Short mmCIF file of C-alpha atoms in Angstrom, two decimals:
data_model
loop_
_atom_site.label_atom_id
_atom_site.label_comp_id
_atom_site.label_asym_id
_atom_site.label_seq_id
_atom_site.Cartn_x
_atom_site.Cartn_y
_atom_site.Cartn_z
CA UNK A 1 48.07 -25.90 44.94
CA UNK A 2 45.88 -22.75 44.96
CA UNK A 3 42.43 -23.22 46.58
CA UNK A 4 39.34 -22.19 44.55
CA UNK A 5 36.91 -19.77 46.22
CA UNK A 6 33.46 -21.43 46.13
CA UNK A 7 31.78 -18.01 45.96
CA UNK A 8 33.02 -17.60 42.41
CA UNK A 9 31.28 -20.81 41.47
CA UNK A 10 28.00 -20.43 43.35
CA UNK A 11 27.17 -16.87 42.21
CA UNK A 12 27.23 -17.60 38.44
CA UNK A 13 25.43 -20.88 39.06
CA UNK A 14 22.67 -19.15 41.06
CA UNK A 15 22.32 -16.46 38.40
CA UNK A 16 22.05 -19.12 35.71
CA UNK A 17 19.37 -20.99 37.66
CA UNK A 18 17.36 -17.79 38.21
CA UNK A 19 17.59 -17.06 34.52
CA UNK A 20 16.31 -20.54 33.67
CA UNK A 21 13.44 -20.17 36.12
CA UNK A 22 12.56 -16.75 34.68
CA UNK A 23 12.63 -18.03 31.11
CA UNK A 24 10.63 -21.06 32.08
CA UNK A 25 7.96 -19.01 33.76
CA UNK A 26 7.56 -16.83 30.71
CA UNK A 27 8.18 -19.24 27.86
CA UNK A 28 7.21 -22.73 28.90
CA UNK A 29 3.61 -22.02 29.80
CA UNK A 30 0.81 -20.68 27.66
CA UNK A 31 -0.93 -19.09 30.62
CA UNK A 32 -0.99 -15.31 31.12
CA UNK A 33 -2.94 -12.81 33.23
CA UNK A 34 -5.62 -10.26 32.56
CA UNK A 35 -8.46 -8.36 34.24
CA UNK A 36 -12.20 -8.71 33.60
CA UNK A 37 -13.87 -5.44 32.70
CA UNK A 38 -17.43 -4.28 32.14
CA UNK A 39 -18.18 -2.49 28.91
CA UNK A 40 -18.65 1.21 29.58
CA UNK A 41 -21.53 2.95 27.82
CA UNK A 42 -21.37 6.75 27.93
CA UNK A 43 -24.89 8.21 28.09
CA UNK A 44 -25.14 11.62 26.46
CA UNK A 45 -27.45 13.83 24.42
CA UNK A 46 -26.93 15.50 21.07
CA UNK A 47 -28.18 18.78 22.56
CA UNK A 48 -26.92 20.95 25.40
CA UNK A 49 -28.93 20.44 28.56
CA UNK A 50 -29.29 21.43 32.21
CA UNK A 51 -29.45 18.73 34.90
CA UNK A 52 -32.77 18.94 36.78
CA UNK A 53 -32.70 15.77 38.86
CA UNK A 54 -30.28 12.89 39.56
CA UNK A 55 -32.05 9.75 40.74
CA UNK A 56 -29.13 7.31 41.12
CA UNK A 57 -25.74 7.17 42.82
CA UNK A 58 -22.37 6.01 41.57
CA UNK A 59 -21.91 2.24 41.91
CA UNK A 60 -25.65 1.59 42.18
CA UNK A 61 -27.09 -1.45 40.40
CA UNK A 62 -30.16 -0.61 38.28
CA UNK A 63 -32.55 -2.65 36.17
CA UNK A 64 -33.21 -1.95 32.52
CA UNK A 65 -35.60 1.00 32.10
CA UNK A 66 -34.82 2.58 35.48
CA UNK A 67 -35.08 6.38 35.41
CA UNK A 68 -31.56 7.71 35.94
CA UNK A 69 -31.69 11.44 35.35
CA UNK A 70 -33.99 14.27 34.31
CA UNK A 71 -32.61 17.13 32.26
CA UNK A 72 -33.80 20.26 30.49
CA UNK A 73 -32.58 21.23 27.04
CA UNK A 74 -31.14 24.73 27.02
CA UNK A 75 -31.53 25.19 23.25
CA UNK A 76 -35.31 24.91 23.53
CA UNK A 77 -35.48 28.05 25.66
CA UNK A 78 -33.74 29.98 22.91
CA UNK A 79 -36.09 28.57 20.27
CA UNK A 80 -39.17 29.42 22.34
CA UNK A 81 -37.84 32.92 22.93
CA UNK A 82 -37.41 33.39 19.17
CA UNK A 83 -40.93 32.13 18.48
CA UNK A 84 -42.43 34.43 21.12
CA UNK A 85 -40.53 37.33 19.57
CA UNK A 86 -41.94 36.43 16.13
CA UNK A 87 -45.47 36.30 17.54
CA UNK A 88 -45.04 39.69 19.21
CA UNK A 89 -43.69 41.19 15.99
CA UNK A 90 -46.52 39.75 13.88
CA UNK A 91 -49.18 40.98 16.31
CA UNK A 92 -47.57 44.42 16.47
CA UNK A 93 -47.55 44.71 12.66
CA UNK A 94 -51.14 43.48 12.52
CA UNK A 95 -52.17 45.97 15.16
CA UNK A 96 -50.45 48.75 13.24
CA UNK A 97 -52.30 47.74 10.07
CA UNK A 98 -55.60 47.66 11.96
CA UNK A 99 -54.93 51.08 13.44
CA UNK A 100 -54.22 52.49 9.97
CA UNK A 101 -57.47 51.00 8.62
CA UNK A 102 -59.42 52.25 11.65
CA UNK A 103 -57.96 55.74 11.12
CA UNK A 104 -59.02 55.76 7.46
CA UNK A 105 -62.49 54.51 8.38
CA UNK A 106 -62.85 57.21 10.99
CA UNK A 107 -61.81 59.92 8.52
CA UNK A 108 -64.15 58.58 5.80
CA UNK A 109 -67.10 58.39 8.19
CA UNK A 110 -66.42 61.91 9.37
CA UNK A 111 -66.17 63.11 5.74
CA UNK A 112 -69.42 61.31 4.91
CA UNK A 113 -71.20 62.78 7.89
CA UNK A 114 -69.95 66.25 6.94
CA UNK A 115 -71.14 65.96 3.34
CA UNK A 116 -74.46 64.40 4.33
CA UNK A 117 -74.99 67.12 6.93
CA UNK A 118 -74.19 69.91 4.49
CA UNK A 119 -76.36 68.66 1.62
CA UNK A 120 -79.10 67.33 3.88
CA UNK A 121 -79.29 70.76 5.51
CA UNK A 122 -79.98 72.35 2.13
CA UNK A 123 -82.55 69.68 1.37
CA UNK A 124 -84.27 70.27 4.70
CA UNK A 125 -84.48 74.03 4.04
CA UNK A 126 -85.99 73.50 0.56
CA UNK A 127 -88.42 70.89 1.86
CA UNK A 128 -89.52 73.29 4.61
CA UNK A 129 -89.99 76.11 2.08
CA UNK A 130 -91.90 73.79 -0.26
CA UNK A 131 -94.17 72.60 2.54
CA UNK A 132 -94.82 76.17 3.64
CA UNK A 133 -95.68 77.27 0.07
CA UNK A 134 -98.06 74.34 -0.34
CA UNK A 135 -99.78 75.27 2.89
CA UNK A 136 -100.19 78.89 1.77
CA UNK A 137 -101.58 77.85 -1.61
CA UNK A 138 -103.97 75.47 0.10
CA UNK A 139 -105.27 78.31 2.25
CA UNK A 140 -105.67 80.63 -0.74
CA UNK A 141 -107.42 78.03 -2.89
CA UNK A 142 -109.39 75.86 -0.54
CA UNK A 143 -110.53 72.54 -1.95
CA UNK A 144 -107.73 72.48 -4.48
CA UNK A 145 -105.29 69.58 -4.44
CA UNK A 146 -101.63 70.58 -3.78
CA UNK A 147 -100.67 68.71 -6.94
CA UNK A 148 -102.73 71.06 -9.05
CA UNK A 149 -101.08 74.18 -7.72
CA UNK A 150 -98.07 73.76 -10.01
CA UNK A 151 -95.64 73.15 -7.14
CA UNK A 152 -94.82 69.66 -8.40
CA UNK A 153 -92.91 71.21 -11.28
CA UNK A 154 -91.68 74.24 -9.42
CA UNK A 155 -87.95 75.10 -9.11
CA UNK A 156 -88.11 73.88 -5.50
CA UNK A 157 -88.80 70.30 -6.55
CA UNK A 158 -86.15 70.45 -9.26
CA UNK A 159 -83.61 71.79 -6.80
CA UNK A 160 -84.56 69.12 -4.25
CA UNK A 161 -84.00 66.39 -6.81
CA UNK A 162 -80.69 67.96 -7.72
CA UNK A 163 -79.58 68.04 -4.07
CA UNK A 164 -80.66 64.44 -3.51
CA UNK A 165 -78.65 63.35 -6.54
CA UNK A 166 -75.71 65.37 -5.28
CA UNK A 167 -76.02 63.61 -1.92
CA UNK A 168 -76.09 60.20 -3.60
CA UNK A 169 -73.05 60.98 -5.72
CA UNK A 170 -71.21 62.36 -2.70
CA UNK A 171 -71.75 59.42 -0.35
CA UNK A 172 -71.71 56.45 -2.74
CA UNK A 173 -67.90 56.43 -3.30
CA UNK A 174 -67.32 57.06 0.38
CA UNK A 175 -69.62 54.16 1.31
CA UNK A 176 -67.86 51.91 -1.22
CA UNK A 177 -64.45 52.76 0.23
CA UNK A 178 -65.72 52.24 3.78
CA UNK A 179 -67.16 48.86 2.80
CA UNK A 180 -63.85 47.88 1.16
CA UNK A 181 -61.83 48.88 4.22
CA UNK A 182 -64.19 47.01 6.55
CA UNK A 183 -63.79 43.89 4.40
CA UNK A 184 -59.98 44.29 4.33
CA UNK A 185 -59.92 44.77 8.10
CA UNK A 186 -61.93 41.60 8.62
CA UNK A 187 -59.76 39.51 6.29
CA UNK A 188 -56.33 40.96 7.08
CA UNK A 189 -56.23 39.44 10.57
CA UNK A 190 -56.93 35.88 9.32
CA UNK A 191 -53.47 35.00 7.86
CA UNK A 192 -51.74 36.61 10.81
CA UNK A 193 -53.80 34.62 13.27
CA UNK A 194 -53.08 31.45 11.27
CA UNK A 195 -49.34 32.05 11.48
CA UNK A 196 -49.60 32.97 15.17
CA UNK A 197 -51.51 29.76 15.92
CA UNK A 198 -48.88 27.73 14.10
CA UNK A 199 -46.09 29.39 16.10
CA UNK A 200 -48.01 28.84 19.34
CA UNK A 201 -48.37 25.14 18.49
CA UNK A 202 -44.60 24.94 17.97
CA UNK A 203 -44.06 26.58 21.35
CA UNK A 204 -46.47 24.11 22.96
CA UNK A 205 -44.51 21.19 21.49
CA UNK A 206 -41.23 22.65 22.72
CA UNK A 207 -42.76 23.20 26.17
CA UNK A 208 -43.82 19.56 26.34
CA UNK A 209 -40.34 18.50 25.24
CA UNK A 210 -38.84 20.97 27.67
CA UNK A 211 -40.88 19.94 30.68
CA UNK A 212 -38.70 16.97 31.53
CA UNK A 213 -36.30 14.98 29.43
CA UNK A 214 -35.81 11.60 31.04
CA UNK A 215 -32.80 9.29 30.74
CA UNK A 216 -33.35 5.57 31.37
CA UNK A 217 -30.97 2.65 31.91
CA UNK A 218 -30.33 0.90 28.55
CA UNK A 219 -29.97 -2.49 30.29
CA UNK A 220 -29.33 -4.07 33.67
CA UNK A 221 -26.06 -2.73 34.97
CA UNK A 222 -24.06 -0.47 37.23
CA UNK A 223 -23.85 3.29 37.42
CA UNK A 224 -20.29 4.47 36.92
CA UNK A 225 -19.40 8.14 37.11
CA UNK A 226 -22.06 10.85 37.15
CA UNK A 227 -20.65 13.79 35.20
CA UNK A 228 -22.40 16.85 36.55
CA UNK A 229 -24.42 18.32 39.39
CA UNK A 230 -27.93 19.66 39.79
CA UNK A 231 -28.40 22.84 37.76
CA UNK A 232 -25.18 22.35 35.80
CA UNK A 233 -25.18 22.95 32.05
CA UNK A 234 -23.74 20.06 30.04
CA UNK A 235 -22.60 20.62 26.44
CA UNK A 236 -23.91 18.46 23.60
CA UNK A 237 -22.43 14.95 23.34
CA UNK A 238 -20.66 15.32 26.71
CA UNK A 239 -21.14 12.28 28.93
CA UNK A 240 -23.88 12.60 31.56
CA UNK A 241 -23.57 9.12 33.10
CA UNK A 242 -21.07 6.29 32.60
CA UNK A 243 -23.06 3.05 32.52
CA UNK A 244 -21.60 -0.44 32.88
CA UNK A 245 -23.21 -3.75 32.05
CA UNK A 246 -23.97 -5.99 35.01
CA UNK A 247 -21.22 -8.54 34.29
CA UNK A 248 -17.82 -8.07 32.69
CA UNK A 249 -17.85 -8.89 28.98
CA UNK A 250 -14.22 -8.11 28.14
CA UNK A 251 -10.85 -9.23 29.44
CA UNK A 252 -7.80 -7.03 28.98
CA UNK A 253 -4.74 -9.24 29.21
CA UNK A 254 -0.99 -8.91 28.58
CA UNK A 255 0.91 -11.66 26.79
CA UNK A 256 4.68 -11.89 27.32
CA UNK A 257 6.61 -10.71 24.27
CA UNK A 258 8.17 -14.16 23.84
CA UNK A 259 4.69 -15.60 23.28
CA UNK A 260 3.19 -12.72 21.30
CA UNK A 261 3.16 -14.69 18.03
CA UNK A 262 1.39 -17.68 19.53
CA UNK A 263 -1.98 -15.92 19.95
CA UNK A 264 -3.97 -14.51 17.01
CA UNK A 265 -7.30 -12.70 16.61
CA UNK A 266 -10.10 -15.28 16.77
CA UNK A 267 -8.20 -17.77 18.93
CA UNK A 268 -10.17 -19.44 21.72
CA UNK A 269 -8.97 -18.98 25.31
CA UNK A 270 -9.93 -20.45 28.63
CA UNK A 271 -10.48 -17.77 31.31
CA UNK A 272 -10.36 -18.71 34.99
CA UNK A 273 -10.60 -16.56 38.10
CA UNK A 274 -7.25 -16.26 39.86
CA UNK A 275 -9.05 -16.51 43.23
CA UNK A 276 -11.79 -19.04 42.50
CA UNK A 277 -10.68 -21.78 40.16
CA UNK A 278 -14.25 -23.05 39.69
CA UNK A 279 -15.27 -19.80 38.04
CA UNK A 280 -14.32 -20.22 34.42
CA UNK A 281 -15.57 -19.49 30.92
CA UNK A 282 -14.39 -19.50 27.32
CA UNK A 283 -13.57 -16.39 25.33
CA UNK A 284 -12.09 -15.45 21.99
CA UNK A 285 -9.49 -12.91 21.02
CA UNK A 286 -10.97 -9.78 19.43
CA UNK A 287 -7.88 -7.59 19.26
CA UNK A 288 -4.13 -7.43 19.71
CA UNK A 289 -1.99 -4.45 20.60
CA UNK A 290 0.33 -3.10 17.94
CA UNK A 291 3.29 -2.44 20.21
CA UNK A 292 5.20 -3.98 23.09
CA UNK A 293 4.52 -2.26 26.41
CA UNK A 294 5.42 -2.80 30.04
CA UNK A 295 3.11 -5.34 31.67
CA UNK A 296 1.33 -3.90 34.76
CA UNK A 297 2.84 -5.15 38.02
CA UNK A 298 -0.38 -6.87 39.07
CA UNK A 299 -0.36 -8.98 35.91
CA UNK A 300 3.27 -10.10 35.99
CA UNK A 301 4.18 -13.64 36.90
CA UNK A 302 6.89 -12.21 39.16
CA UNK A 303 5.63 -8.75 40.21
CA UNK A 304 9.10 -7.56 41.26
CA UNK A 305 10.60 -8.12 37.80
CA UNK A 306 9.65 -5.77 35.00
CA UNK A 307 8.43 -7.64 31.94
CA UNK A 308 7.12 -6.52 28.60
CA UNK A 309 4.42 -7.85 26.37
CA UNK A 310 1.49 -7.26 24.05
CA UNK A 311 -2.02 -6.23 25.01
CA UNK A 312 -4.73 -8.79 24.20
CA UNK A 313 -8.48 -8.06 24.14
CA UNK A 314 -10.74 -11.03 24.78
CA UNK A 315 -14.51 -11.15 24.44
CA UNK A 316 -16.32 -13.29 27.03
CA UNK A 317 -20.02 -14.22 27.42
CA UNK A 318 -22.17 -11.94 29.59
CA UNK A 319 -23.23 -14.95 31.67
CA UNK A 320 -20.21 -15.10 33.96
CA UNK A 321 -19.54 -14.52 37.64
CA UNK A 322 -16.38 -12.44 37.36
CA UNK A 323 -16.22 -9.17 39.26
CA UNK A 324 -15.29 -5.87 37.70
CA UNK A 325 -11.46 -5.63 37.53
CA UNK A 326 -11.07 -9.22 38.80
CA UNK A 327 -7.72 -10.83 37.95
CA UNK A 328 -8.08 -13.86 35.69
CA UNK A 329 -5.79 -16.45 34.10
CA UNK A 330 -5.97 -17.05 30.36
CA UNK A 331 -4.83 -20.21 28.61
CA UNK A 332 -4.69 -20.87 24.89
CA UNK A 333 -7.13 -23.57 23.74
CA UNK A 334 -7.64 -23.51 19.99
CA UNK A 335 -6.55 -21.48 16.99
CA UNK A 336 -8.85 -19.11 15.14
CA UNK A 337 -10.34 -21.86 12.98
CA UNK A 338 -12.18 -23.24 15.99
CA UNK A 339 -15.98 -23.32 15.77
CA UNK A 340 -16.32 -22.25 19.39
CA UNK A 341 -17.18 -18.68 18.24
CA UNK A 342 -20.75 -19.73 17.65
CA UNK A 343 -21.39 -19.88 21.39
CA UNK A 344 -21.10 -16.10 21.64
#
């Protein structure tokens, strides 16, 4: 009788046992692994800015309201430059207008002085001649009043009156124009100065805003990555600082594909630290992955064997003692209809 080689029996038997163990580990327990993670809050600005001062370091714990960074907005410099240019242009135009008015006033005053000098010279000559004739008549007819000599109605007096009227008619329009220009000169600078003051006030506001923009911690937490260096320009909406809450508030877990239908959004799970079994809390499922992916080695029941599953997002209370990226064990407690959600 032919002898049977025991190797042919033991190898299939061992393979079958390993298969049963593998299936049991993945199917017969509702427990699966995940990691506790802090919620990341990217801190950014809606304007481009330049980093002036960094007051924290990566990994540092800070309290709510702690000053993290001081920045300067680069767009404000451009706005202030435009406003200064507008002020310069307004003042230049105003100065040009003033110079034109001053030139006209100077020409009118010179014209007035010329006309007054010319006519007044003629008047002075006639007045001198009239005075001299009165003196001569007084000497020839002593005791006689000058008014009785007939000089009051002489051609001299008539000519004097004519010259005085000519002087009045010559200077009156010039004086009116000078008065008008002086009034225009006084009033023309008022609207310009009003606009200039308004622009200067805008610049002052921008300067105050520009002096130092300060970024504070939104809550107690940890500083993640600092994206930038002193003097570096950061574009709008680009992250300046990655901020994490003090305690993890989310667990990212991977459920074996054979159990993927047993957990639904809203289900309640028990979360326990893989290192400290006394550290535990309750969470609820907030999201499920839409595809089957390879489970990370650290979160496999048997790290050496590749397994596949579905990503599960679990919300946990902020009052927990888990560390960032700490490995935890999740176990299914109740379906979505549970009223445990109210504790969050």
